[in-house]
């Protein structure tokens, strides 16, 4: 296992050395052996007694140098100059078997200098949710942090009520965020800002180092990566729920699965987060919030961006360059979005006709409150009645379906070949909110992980319909629906 710390060496003001707080009686919830293999974690420190001590925070292995990371952030558009890892400890960075660098972090491992009065712990619910959601996103092909381990602490965490505590071990390409860049900018030290930006380039975008303007190239690379990511979210009906600047990674990974959820009945205005009372982070707003957050990142790079020869005012010249880059987001995003959305109906060309047909389908889904995931999945079903039943075989649906079939036959050799491709793109299973909440409830009330384990196993192969998994395929009934989610702090 090749472990080394690079980010804490950048500047002592950006991190704080802190060890996790030991817990009373750790017990395994889950361990991701596949990911452990990728990270080259020693076999003796995986799902073992030694591993349990490490991933509960009771023992610091010789390969770890625990630190908490500092960052700032706009939370619901309000700037907070210091946030940081209030309940997380970065154990180390490792070079995986794939040659890439990863962070290994404990979440819920106790107080840090950035806890701001909190206890630094996590109830079991947010740990189970993040484990299920992040691993499901990975299987769905979405860039994301991943779950290496989940451990029950044997202690209670006091929130509105006393709840069982747990710790998640999270793996990320890095935990650097837009909010991290904002924190560095606040020092008003150009040399430190340059050192930080160079670090981001070296770690995530090495091709930018050779650009004429490396820092403008970095901005453009992050814009492109986030446009791809948000397009993937939208194509799966995923709603992050809390797109603050401290929750947008510079690597382009999905991070912080607090009040997130997957939309069921299609409605662009859908909001799950209990604290998002004005719908700032609604499904339909995610691309726009992405632009807003990226503009905040652009502001951090202004002191480094080169100005054109015609610009007599350096500050105005840098703003002009950064603004031009930000203004490209919508076009870049729409390219990725339509590429994915037209492919979901079997028309990968994303030409004008395919876009119209896709948009008409979305409008039909919204009018009839049809489940987003099933509406696309059943396009690839061998029994057309299953799809027709979703739309109550309405005349509007029949008209659209006829147009779609004509477009499909013009694109594909046969309907069966189209259906095969559709089923590789449109998942049968997503972590439906009522199932995730039921798994959490079962763990809290009964101490059972049966549903959690079953759901985790089904989500390992989301594009393959599985025997005896019908309950995981269907959306919630009105009685099962869980319309609100809560932050995991």
Short mmCIF file of C-alpha atoms in Angstrom, two decimals:
data_model
loop_
_atom_site.label_atom_id
_atom_site.label_comp_id
_atom_site.label_asym_id
_atom_site.label_seq_id
_atom_site.Cartn_x
_atom_site.Cartn_y
_atom_site.Cartn_z
CA UNK A 1 0.00 0.00 0.00
CA UNK A 2 1.55 3.25 -1.14
CA UNK A 3 0.35 5.96 1.25
CA UNK A 4 1.61 9.53 1.25
CA UNK A 5 0.33 12.95 2.19
CA UNK A 6 0.69 15.74 -0.36
CA UNK A 7 -2.06 18.27 0.38
CA UNK A 8 -1.27 18.86 4.08
CA UNK A 9 2.27 19.80 3.04
CA UNK A 10 0.97 22.59 0.82
CA UNK A 11 0.51 25.07 3.66
CA UNK A 12 -0.10 24.42 7.39
CA UNK A 13 -3.04 26.84 7.42
CA UNK A 14 -5.11 24.67 5.08
CA UNK A 15 -5.41 21.65 7.36
CA UNK A 16 -5.31 20.74 11.04
CA UNK A 17 -3.70 17.61 12.43
CA UNK A 18 -6.30 15.73 14.50
CA UNK A 19 -6.86 12.11 15.42
CA UNK A 20 -10.25 10.40 15.33
CA UNK A 21 -11.99 9.96 18.68
CA UNK A 22 -12.20 6.30 19.77
CA UNK A 23 -15.61 4.67 20.07
CA UNK A 24 -17.03 2.25 22.60
CA UNK A 25 -18.02 -0.92 20.78
CA UNK A 26 -17.45 -0.89 16.99
CA UNK A 27 -19.28 -3.42 14.82
CA UNK A 28 -19.12 -3.95 11.08
CA UNK A 29 -22.00 -2.67 8.95
CA UNK A 30 -20.40 -3.09 5.54
CA UNK A 31 -17.01 -3.32 3.86
CA UNK A 32 -16.22 -2.78 0.19
CA UNK A 33 -13.57 -5.38 -0.58
CA UNK A 34 -13.53 -4.55 -4.30
CA UNK A 35 -12.60 -0.94 -3.53
CA UNK A 36 -10.08 -2.05 -0.90
CA UNK A 37 -8.37 -4.13 -3.57
CA UNK A 38 -8.23 -1.13 -5.88
CA UNK A 39 -6.61 0.92 -3.11
CA UNK A 40 -4.16 -1.90 -2.26
CA UNK A 41 -5.18 -1.91 1.39
CA UNK A 42 -3.45 -4.82 3.15
CA UNK A 43 -5.67 -7.90 3.42
CA UNK A 44 -5.19 -8.03 7.18
CA UNK A 45 -6.69 -4.52 7.50
CA UNK A 46 -9.89 -5.10 5.53
CA UNK A 47 -13.02 -6.79 6.94
CA UNK A 48 -11.09 -8.02 9.97
CA UNK A 49 -10.66 -7.17 13.64
CA UNK A 50 -7.70 -4.94 12.74
CA UNK A 51 -9.69 -3.27 9.98
CA UNK A 52 -12.58 -2.69 12.36
CA UNK A 53 -10.28 -0.83 14.75
CA UNK A 54 -8.88 1.33 11.93
CA UNK A 55 -12.17 2.21 10.25
CA UNK A 56 -13.88 2.97 13.56
CA UNK A 57 -11.11 5.44 14.43
CA UNK A 58 -9.96 3.40 17.42
CA UNK A 59 -6.55 2.77 15.93
CA UNK A 60 -4.42 4.95 13.64
CA UNK A 61 -2.40 2.70 11.34
CA UNK A 62 1.21 3.44 10.51
CA UNK A 63 0.19 4.53 6.98
CA UNK A 64 -2.11 7.31 8.23
CA UNK A 65 -1.43 10.92 9.20
CA UNK A 66 -4.90 12.20 10.12
CA UNK A 67 -5.87 15.74 9.19
CA UNK A 68 -9.07 17.75 8.92
CA UNK A 69 -9.33 20.03 5.89
CA UNK A 70 -10.30 23.70 6.02
CA UNK A 71 -12.61 25.28 3.47
CA UNK A 72 -15.17 28.07 3.14
CA UNK A 73 -18.38 28.10 1.15
CA UNK A 74 -21.61 29.70 0.05
CA UNK A 75 -24.45 27.89 1.79
CA UNK A 76 -27.77 28.73 0.14
CA UNK A 77 -25.93 31.75 -1.38
CA UNK A 78 -24.73 32.99 2.03
CA UNK A 79 -20.95 33.10 2.37
CA UNK A 80 -19.38 31.41 5.40
CA UNK A 81 -15.63 32.18 5.60
CA UNK A 82 -14.69 29.05 7.52
CA UNK A 83 -16.43 25.69 7.40
CA UNK A 84 -14.06 22.74 7.12
CA UNK A 85 -14.26 19.10 8.12
CA UNK A 86 -16.34 19.37 11.26
CA UNK A 87 -16.89 15.63 11.61
CA UNK A 88 -14.40 14.14 9.18
CA UNK A 89 -10.74 13.19 9.30
CA UNK A 90 -8.61 12.54 6.23
CA UNK A 91 -6.55 9.50 7.14
CA UNK A 92 -4.20 9.58 4.17
CA UNK A 93 -3.79 9.74 0.43
CA UNK A 94 -2.96 6.51 -1.38
CA UNK A 95 -1.81 5.61 -4.86
CA UNK A 96 -4.20 2.92 -6.05
CA UNK A 97 -3.46 -0.06 -8.25
CA UNK A 98 -4.67 2.06 -11.17
CA UNK A 99 -1.89 4.61 -10.51
CA UNK A 100 -4.33 7.29 -9.36
CA UNK A 101 -4.25 9.22 -6.10
CA UNK A 102 -7.16 8.87 -3.65
CA UNK A 103 -8.15 10.34 -0.30
CA UNK A 104 -9.33 8.00 2.45
CA UNK A 105 -11.49 9.84 4.97
CA UNK A 106 -13.46 8.91 8.08
CA UNK A 107 -16.84 10.67 8.47
CA UNK A 108 -18.45 10.85 11.90
CA UNK A 109 -15.15 10.24 13.66
CA UNK A 110 -15.39 12.97 16.30
CA UNK A 111 -14.63 16.64 16.86
CA UNK A 112 -12.09 18.62 14.85
CA UNK A 113 -10.97 22.27 15.05
CA UNK A 114 -13.70 23.00 12.48
CA UNK A 115 -16.61 21.41 14.36
CA UNK A 116 -18.07 24.78 15.38
CA UNK A 117 -19.59 23.38 18.56
CA UNK A 118 -20.79 20.13 17.01
CA UNK A 119 -20.02 16.67 18.34
CA UNK A 120 -18.34 15.47 15.15
CA UNK A 121 -20.45 12.31 15.12
CA UNK A 122 -22.99 10.86 12.71
CA UNK A 123 -26.17 8.91 13.30
CA UNK A 124 -26.40 5.63 11.44
CA UNK A 125 -28.99 6.95 8.95
CA UNK A 126 -26.72 9.33 7.00
CA UNK A 127 -23.99 6.66 6.92
CA UNK A 128 -26.32 4.05 5.42
CA UNK A 129 -27.73 6.60 2.97
CA UNK A 130 -24.31 7.70 1.73
CA UNK A 131 -23.06 4.14 1.46
CA UNK A 132 -26.05 3.09 -0.65
CA UNK A 133 -26.29 6.25 -2.75
CA UNK A 134 -22.61 6.70 -3.52
CA UNK A 135 -22.08 3.07 -4.46
CA UNK A 136 -25.26 3.11 -6.57
CA UNK A 137 -24.02 6.21 -8.39
CA UNK A 138 -20.72 4.48 -9.10
CA UNK A 139 -22.54 1.49 -10.58
CA UNK A 140 -24.66 3.86 -12.66
CA UNK A 141 -21.47 5.28 -14.15
CA UNK A 142 -21.57 8.67 -12.39
CA UNK A 143 -18.31 10.16 -11.04
CA UNK A 144 -18.65 10.03 -7.27
CA UNK A 145 -16.96 9.60 -3.96
CA UNK A 146 -17.23 6.00 -2.85
CA UNK A 147 -17.87 4.07 0.35
CA UNK A 148 -15.08 1.82 1.60
CA UNK A 149 -16.50 0.90 4.99
CA UNK A 150 -19.34 1.54 7.41
CA UNK A 151 -19.02 0.81 11.11
CA UNK A 152 -21.52 1.09 13.97
CA UNK A 153 -19.93 2.79 16.96
CA UNK A 154 -21.93 1.16 19.76
CA UNK A 155 -22.70 4.67 21.04
CA UNK A 156 -25.73 6.93 20.79
CA UNK A 157 -25.69 10.26 18.98
CA UNK A 158 -27.99 12.93 20.36
CA UNK A 159 -30.01 14.82 17.76
CA UNK A 160 -33.75 15.44 18.19
CA UNK A 161 -33.62 11.99 19.73
CA UNK A 162 -30.85 9.59 20.67
CA UNK A 163 -29.83 7.55 17.62
CA UNK A 164 -27.27 4.79 17.03
CA UNK A 165 -23.96 6.21 15.84
CA UNK A 166 -21.87 5.12 12.86
CA UNK A 167 -18.77 6.05 10.87
CA UNK A 168 -18.38 6.00 7.09
CA UNK A 169 -15.04 5.63 5.35
CA UNK A 170 -15.22 7.71 2.18
CA UNK A 171 -12.84 7.54 -0.78
CA UNK A 172 -12.45 10.43 -3.22
CA UNK A 173 -10.16 11.54 -6.01
CA UNK A 174 -9.73 14.45 -3.62
CA UNK A 175 -11.82 16.46 -1.18
CA UNK A 176 -10.88 19.79 -2.77
CA UNK A 177 -13.95 21.91 -3.38
CA UNK A 178 -14.92 25.29 -4.80
CA UNK A 179 -15.15 26.25 -1.13
CA UNK A 180 -11.51 25.21 -0.65
CA UNK A 181 -10.44 27.65 -3.36
CA UNK A 182 -12.57 30.35 -1.69
CA UNK A 183 -10.81 29.67 1.61
CA UNK A 184 -7.38 30.00 -0.02
CA UNK A 185 -8.38 33.22 -1.80
CA UNK A 186 -9.31 34.81 1.55
CA UNK A 187 -5.66 34.82 2.62
CA UNK A 188 -5.03 37.39 -0.14
CA UNK A 189 -1.65 35.85 -0.87
CA UNK A 190 -1.06 35.39 -4.58
CA UNK A 191 1.80 32.95 -4.03
CA UNK A 192 -0.39 30.69 -1.88
CA UNK A 193 -3.22 30.91 -4.41
CA UNK A 194 -0.84 29.98 -7.21
CA UNK A 195 0.56 27.09 -5.20
CA UNK A 196 -2.98 25.81 -4.57
CA UNK A 197 -4.07 26.15 -8.21
CA UNK A 198 -0.88 24.43 -9.37
CA UNK A 199 -1.65 21.60 -6.96
CA UNK A 200 -5.17 21.19 -8.38
CA UNK A 201 -3.75 21.17 -11.91
CA UNK A 202 -1.09 18.61 -11.03
CA UNK A 203 -3.54 16.35 -9.24
CA UNK A 204 -6.59 16.54 -11.50
CA UNK A 205 -5.86 18.36 -14.76
CA UNK A 206 -2.17 17.92 -15.66
CA UNK A 207 -2.85 18.81 -19.30
CA UNK A 208 -3.56 22.39 -18.18
CA UNK A 209 0.04 22.91 -17.06
CA UNK A 210 1.18 23.27 -20.68
CA UNK A 211 -1.60 25.64 -21.72
CA UNK A 212 -0.85 29.23 -22.69
CA UNK A 213 -2.78 30.29 -19.60
CA UNK A 214 -2.82 27.33 -17.16
CA UNK A 215 -5.34 28.94 -14.80
CA UNK A 216 -7.86 29.85 -17.46
CA UNK A 217 -7.41 26.31 -18.77
CA UNK A 218 -8.08 25.01 -15.25
CA UNK A 219 -11.31 26.99 -15.07
CA UNK A 220 -12.40 25.66 -18.45
CA UNK A 221 -11.55 22.08 -17.42
CA UNK A 222 -13.58 22.30 -14.21
CA UNK A 223 -16.48 23.85 -16.13
CA UNK A 224 -16.43 20.96 -18.60
CA UNK A 225 -16.21 18.33 -15.85
CA UNK A 226 -19.11 19.84 -13.91
CA UNK A 227 -21.22 20.18 -17.05
CA UNK A 228 -20.75 16.47 -17.69
CA UNK A 229 -21.56 15.58 -14.09
CA UNK A 230 -24.75 17.63 -13.84
CA UNK A 231 -25.93 16.28 -17.20
CA UNK A 232 -25.52 12.78 -15.77
CA UNK A 233 -27.50 13.73 -12.66
CA UNK A 234 -30.30 15.12 -14.79
CA UNK A 235 -30.41 12.08 -17.05
CA UNK A 236 -30.98 9.84 -14.01
CA UNK A 237 -33.45 12.07 -12.16
CA UNK A 238 -30.91 12.62 -9.34
CA UNK A 239 -31.39 15.63 -7.08
CA UNK A 240 -28.36 16.53 -4.99
CA UNK A 241 -30.34 18.69 -2.64
CA UNK A 242 -27.60 20.92 -1.25
CA UNK A 243 -25.40 22.30 -4.06
CA UNK A 244 -23.47 24.73 -1.89
CA UNK A 245 -20.01 25.73 -3.10
CA UNK A 246 -18.47 23.57 -0.37
CA UNK A 247 -20.29 20.59 -1.93
CA UNK A 248 -18.91 21.04 -5.47
CA UNK A 249 -15.65 19.20 -5.99
CA UNK A 250 -12.89 20.48 -8.25
CA UNK A 251 -12.37 16.91 -9.45
CA UNK A 252 -15.91 16.67 -10.84
CA UNK A 253 -17.12 13.97 -8.44
CA UNK A 254 -20.50 13.90 -6.71
CA UNK A 255 -19.93 14.51 -3.01
CA UNK A 256 -21.92 14.79 0.23
CA UNK A 257 -25.06 12.67 0.01
CA UNK A 258 -27.12 14.48 2.62
CA UNK A 259 -30.69 15.31 1.55
CA UNK A 260 -30.25 13.85 -1.94
CA UNK A 261 -32.79 11.57 -3.63
CA UNK A 262 -33.88 10.23 -7.00
CA UNK A 263 -37.04 11.71 -8.48
CA UNK A 264 -39.90 9.31 -9.14
CA UNK A 265 -42.93 10.98 -10.77
CA UNK A 266 -41.40 13.36 -13.29
CA UNK A 267 -41.70 16.99 -12.23
CA UNK A 268 -38.85 19.44 -12.93
CA UNK A 269 -39.74 21.44 -9.80
CA UNK A 270 -39.15 18.45 -7.48
CA UNK A 271 -37.36 19.25 -4.20
CA UNK A 272 -36.56 16.72 -1.48
CA UNK A 273 -34.41 18.64 1.01
CA UNK A 274 -36.38 19.69 4.08
CA UNK A 275 -34.25 22.84 4.50
CA UNK A 276 -34.65 23.94 0.85
CA UNK A 277 -37.95 25.68 1.42
CA UNK A 278 -37.65 27.96 -1.62
CA UNK A 279 -36.54 25.27 -4.04
CA UNK A 280 -33.12 26.76 -4.75
CA UNK A 281 -31.72 23.30 -5.41
CA UNK A 282 -34.73 21.80 -7.20
CA UNK A 283 -34.09 19.30 -10.00
CA UNK A 284 -34.62 21.88 -12.76
CA UNK A 285 -32.33 24.42 -11.07
CA UNK A 286 -29.22 22.23 -10.87
CA UNK A 287 -27.59 23.42 -14.13
CA UNK A 288 -28.14 27.06 -13.16
CA UNK A 289 -26.72 26.50 -9.69
CA UNK A 290 -23.76 24.81 -11.33
CA UNK A 291 -23.08 28.02 -13.27
CA UNK A 292 -23.43 30.09 -10.10
CA UNK A 293 -20.96 27.91 -8.22
CA UNK A 294 -18.50 27.91 -11.10
CA UNK A 295 -18.63 31.70 -11.19
CA UNK A 296 -17.51 31.65 -7.55
CA UNK A 297 -14.61 29.39 -8.55
CA UNK A 298 -13.74 31.74 -11.39
CA UNK A 299 -13.51 34.58 -8.86
CA UNK A 300 -10.82 32.69 -6.96
CA UNK A 301 -8.67 32.41 -10.10
CA UNK A 302 -8.89 36.04 -11.22
CA UNK A 303 -5.55 37.05 -9.65
CA UNK A 304 -3.82 34.32 -11.69
CA UNK A 305 -5.50 34.58 -15.09
CA UNK A 306 -3.44 36.25 -17.80
CA UNK A 307 -4.89 39.26 -19.56
CA UNK A 308 -4.93 39.95 -23.26
CA UNK A 309 -2.54 42.35 -24.94
CA UNK A 310 -5.38 44.79 -25.56
CA UNK A 311 -6.41 44.95 -21.89
CA UNK A 312 -5.03 47.97 -20.08
CA UNK A 313 -6.71 47.08 -16.78
CA UNK A 314 -5.49 43.70 -15.47
CA UNK A 315 -8.50 43.11 -13.23
CA UNK A 316 -11.03 43.89 -15.96
CA UNK A 317 -9.08 41.77 -18.43
CA UNK A 318 -9.11 38.76 -16.13
CA UNK A 319 -12.83 39.20 -15.46
CA UNK A 320 -13.50 39.34 -19.20
CA UNK A 321 -11.59 36.09 -19.78
CA UNK A 322 -13.27 34.29 -16.88
CA UNK A 323 -16.73 35.55 -17.83
CA UNK A 324 -16.29 34.29 -21.38
CA UNK A 325 -15.41 30.86 -20.00
CA UNK A 326 -18.40 30.79 -17.66
CA UNK A 327 -20.74 31.85 -20.44
CA UNK A 328 -19.76 28.69 -22.33
CA UNK A 329 -21.21 26.46 -19.61
CA UNK A 330 -24.77 26.38 -20.92
CA UNK A 331 -23.74 25.34 -24.40
CA UNK A 332 -21.33 22.71 -23.05
CA UNK A 333 -23.92 21.40 -20.60
CA UNK A 334 -26.67 21.19 -23.20
CA UNK A 335 -24.37 19.22 -25.47
CA UNK A 336 -23.80 16.62 -22.77
CA UNK A 337 -27.43 16.70 -21.61
CA UNK A 338 -29.01 16.09 -25.01
CA UNK A 339 -26.43 13.48 -25.88
CA UNK A 340 -27.56 11.51 -22.82
CA UNK A 341 -31.27 12.23 -23.02
CA UNK A 342 -31.76 11.34 -26.68
CA UNK A 343 -29.72 8.17 -26.11
CA UNK A 344 -32.22 7.27 -23.37
CA UNK A 345 -34.93 6.95 -26.02
CA UNK A 346 -32.60 5.09 -28.40
CA UNK A 347 -31.68 8.03 -30.65
CA UNK A 348 -28.02 8.79 -29.89
CA UNK A 349 -27.57 11.40 -32.61
CA UNK A 350 -29.04 14.27 -30.54
CA UNK A 351 -30.28 15.99 -33.68
CA UNK A 352 -33.23 18.40 -33.66
CA UNK A 353 -35.86 15.73 -34.30
CA UNK A 354 -34.49 13.50 -31.52
CA UNK A 355 -34.53 16.43 -29.09
CA UNK A 356 -38.14 17.26 -29.94
CA UNK A 357 -39.19 13.65 -29.47
CA UNK A 358 -37.38 13.47 -26.13
CA UNK A 359 -38.86 16.75 -24.90
CA UNK A 360 -42.34 15.63 -25.92
CA UNK A 361 -41.84 12.44 -23.93
CA UNK A 362 -40.77 14.40 -20.85
CA UNK A 363 -43.84 16.63 -21.14
CA UNK A 364 -46.06 13.56 -21.46
CA UNK A 365 -44.42 12.05 -18.39
CA UNK A 366 -45.02 15.25 -16.43
CA UNK A 367 -48.65 15.54 -17.50
CA UNK A 368 -49.41 12.00 -16.40
CA UNK A 369 -47.06 11.94 -13.38
CA UNK A 370 -45.18 8.91 -14.71
CA UNK A 371 -42.13 7.52 -12.95
CA UNK A 372 -38.97 8.92 -14.56
CA UNK A 373 -36.88 5.76 -14.27
CA UNK A 374 -39.55 3.31 -15.43
CA UNK A 375 -40.66 5.50 -18.34
CA UNK A 376 -37.22 5.13 -19.88
CA UNK A 377 -36.47 1.59 -18.72
CA UNK A 378 -39.65 0.13 -20.19
CA UNK A 379 -38.86 1.54 -23.62
CA UNK A 380 -36.50 -1.44 -23.81
CA UNK A 381 -39.00 -3.99 -22.50
CA UNK A 382 -40.07 -6.90 -24.68
CA UNK A 383 -43.66 -6.52 -23.46
CA UNK A 384 -44.99 -3.14 -24.74
CA UNK A 385 -48.00 -3.41 -22.44
CA UNK A 386 -45.87 -2.63 -19.38
CA UNK A 387 -44.97 0.77 -20.82
CA UNK A 388 -48.48 1.45 -22.14
CA UNK A 389 -49.89 0.81 -18.66
CA UNK A 390 -47.67 3.54 -17.20
CA UNK A 391 -49.45 6.05 -19.43
CA UNK A 392 -52.85 4.33 -19.08
CA UNK A 393 -52.58 3.67 -22.80
CA UNK A 394 -53.77 7.22 -23.44
CA UNK A 395 -54.19 8.61 -26.93
CA UNK A 396 -51.40 11.10 -26.32
CA UNK A 397 -49.07 8.26 -25.42
CA UNK A 398 -50.13 6.17 -28.43
CA UNK A 399 -49.42 9.11 -30.74
CA UNK A 400 -45.98 9.65 -29.22
CA UNK A 401 -45.18 5.94 -29.22
CA UNK A 402 -45.97 5.64 -32.91
CA UNK A 403 -43.65 8.54 -33.74
CA UNK A 404 -40.97 6.98 -31.56
CA UNK A 405 -41.23 3.57 -33.21
CA UNK A 406 -40.83 5.16 -36.63
CA UNK A 407 -37.70 7.02 -35.45
CA UNK A 408 -36.29 3.85 -33.86
CA UNK A 409 -36.73 1.75 -36.99
CA UNK A 410 -34.97 4.43 -39.02
CA UNK A 411 -32.03 4.35 -36.57
CA UNK A 412 -31.71 0.65 -35.69
CA UNK A 413 -31.68 -2.63 -37.59
CA UNK A 414 -34.52 -3.98 -35.48
CA UNK A 415 -36.60 -3.18 -32.42
CA UNK A 416 -34.87 -5.94 -30.45
CA UNK A 417 -31.40 -4.50 -31.12
CA UNK A 418 -32.68 -1.07 -30.03
CA UNK A 419 -34.11 -2.57 -26.85
CA UNK A 420 -30.80 -4.22 -26.01
CA UNK A 421 -29.02 -0.87 -26.28
CA UNK A 422 -31.76 0.92 -24.32
CA UNK A 423 -31.39 -1.51 -21.42
CA UNK A 424 -27.68 -0.77 -21.24
CA UNK A 425 -28.43 2.93 -20.81
CA UNK A 426 -31.59 3.05 -18.69
CA UNK A 427 -31.34 1.43 -15.25
CA UNK A 428 -33.92 -0.92 -13.85
CA UNK A 429 -32.96 -0.07 -10.28
CA UNK A 430 -32.15 3.15 -8.49
CA UNK A 431 -31.90 3.71 -4.72
CA UNK A 432 -35.51 4.75 -4.36
CA UNK A 433 -36.03 7.05 -1.42
CA UNK A 434 -38.68 4.96 0.34
CA UNK A 435 -36.43 1.89 0.19
CA UNK A 436 -33.43 3.76 1.54
CA UNK A 437 -35.53 5.18 4.37
CA UNK A 438 -37.01 1.74 5.10
CA UNK A 439 -33.50 0.28 5.35
CA UNK A 440 -32.51 3.05 7.75
CA UNK A 441 -35.66 2.60 9.83
CA UNK A 442 -35.08 -1.15 10.07
CA UNK A 443 -31.49 -0.57 11.22
CA UNK A 444 -32.49 2.02 13.84
CA UNK A 445 -35.62 0.37 15.19
CA UNK A 446 -34.75 -3.33 14.87
CA UNK A 447 -30.97 -3.34 14.66
CA UNK A 448 -31.28 -5.27 11.39
CA UNK A 449 -29.25 -4.70 8.22
CA UNK A 450 -31.24 -7.19 6.14
CA UNK A 451 -32.92 -4.63 3.87
CA UNK A 452 -29.74 -2.52 3.63
CA UNK A 453 -27.76 -5.56 2.47
CA UNK A 454 -30.46 -6.65 0.05
CA UNK A 455 -30.76 -3.19 -1.48
CA UNK A 456 -26.99 -2.81 -1.70
CA UNK A 457 -26.76 -6.13 -3.57
CA UNK A 458 -29.52 -5.27 -6.06
CA UNK A 459 -27.91 -1.89 -6.80
CA UNK A 460 -24.62 -3.56 -7.71
CA UNK A 461 -26.10 -4.44 -11.13
CA UNK A 462 -28.66 -1.69 -11.81
CA UNK A 463 -29.05 -2.40 -15.54
CA UNK A 464 -29.96 -6.08 -15.17
CA UNK A 465 -33.45 -7.09 -14.03
CA UNK A 466 -33.10 -9.61 -11.24
CA UNK A 467 -35.30 -12.42 -9.98
CA UNK A 468 -37.12 -11.71 -6.72
CA UNK A 469 -36.30 -7.99 -6.91
CA UNK A 470 -39.71 -6.71 -8.01
CA UNK A 471 -40.14 -4.56 -4.91
CA UNK A 472 -36.94 -2.69 -5.79
CA UNK A 473 -38.17 -2.03 -9.34
CA UNK A 474 -41.41 -0.27 -8.50
CA UNK A 475 -41.84 3.34 -7.32
CA UNK A 476 -43.32 4.09 -3.93
CA UNK A 477 -47.03 3.81 -3.37
CA UNK A 478 -48.70 6.93 -1.92
CA UNK A 479 -48.45 5.31 1.52
CA UNK A 480 -44.74 4.52 1.08
CA UNK A 481 -43.67 7.86 -0.39
CA UNK A 482 -40.96 9.81 1.47
CA UNK A 483 -41.16 13.34 0.06
CA UNK A 484 -38.63 14.99 2.38
CA UNK A 485 -35.03 14.22 3.22
CA UNK A 486 -32.77 15.71 5.85
CA UNK A 487 -29.15 16.78 6.02
CA UNK A 488 -26.85 14.22 7.62
CA UNK A 489 -25.21 16.44 10.21
#
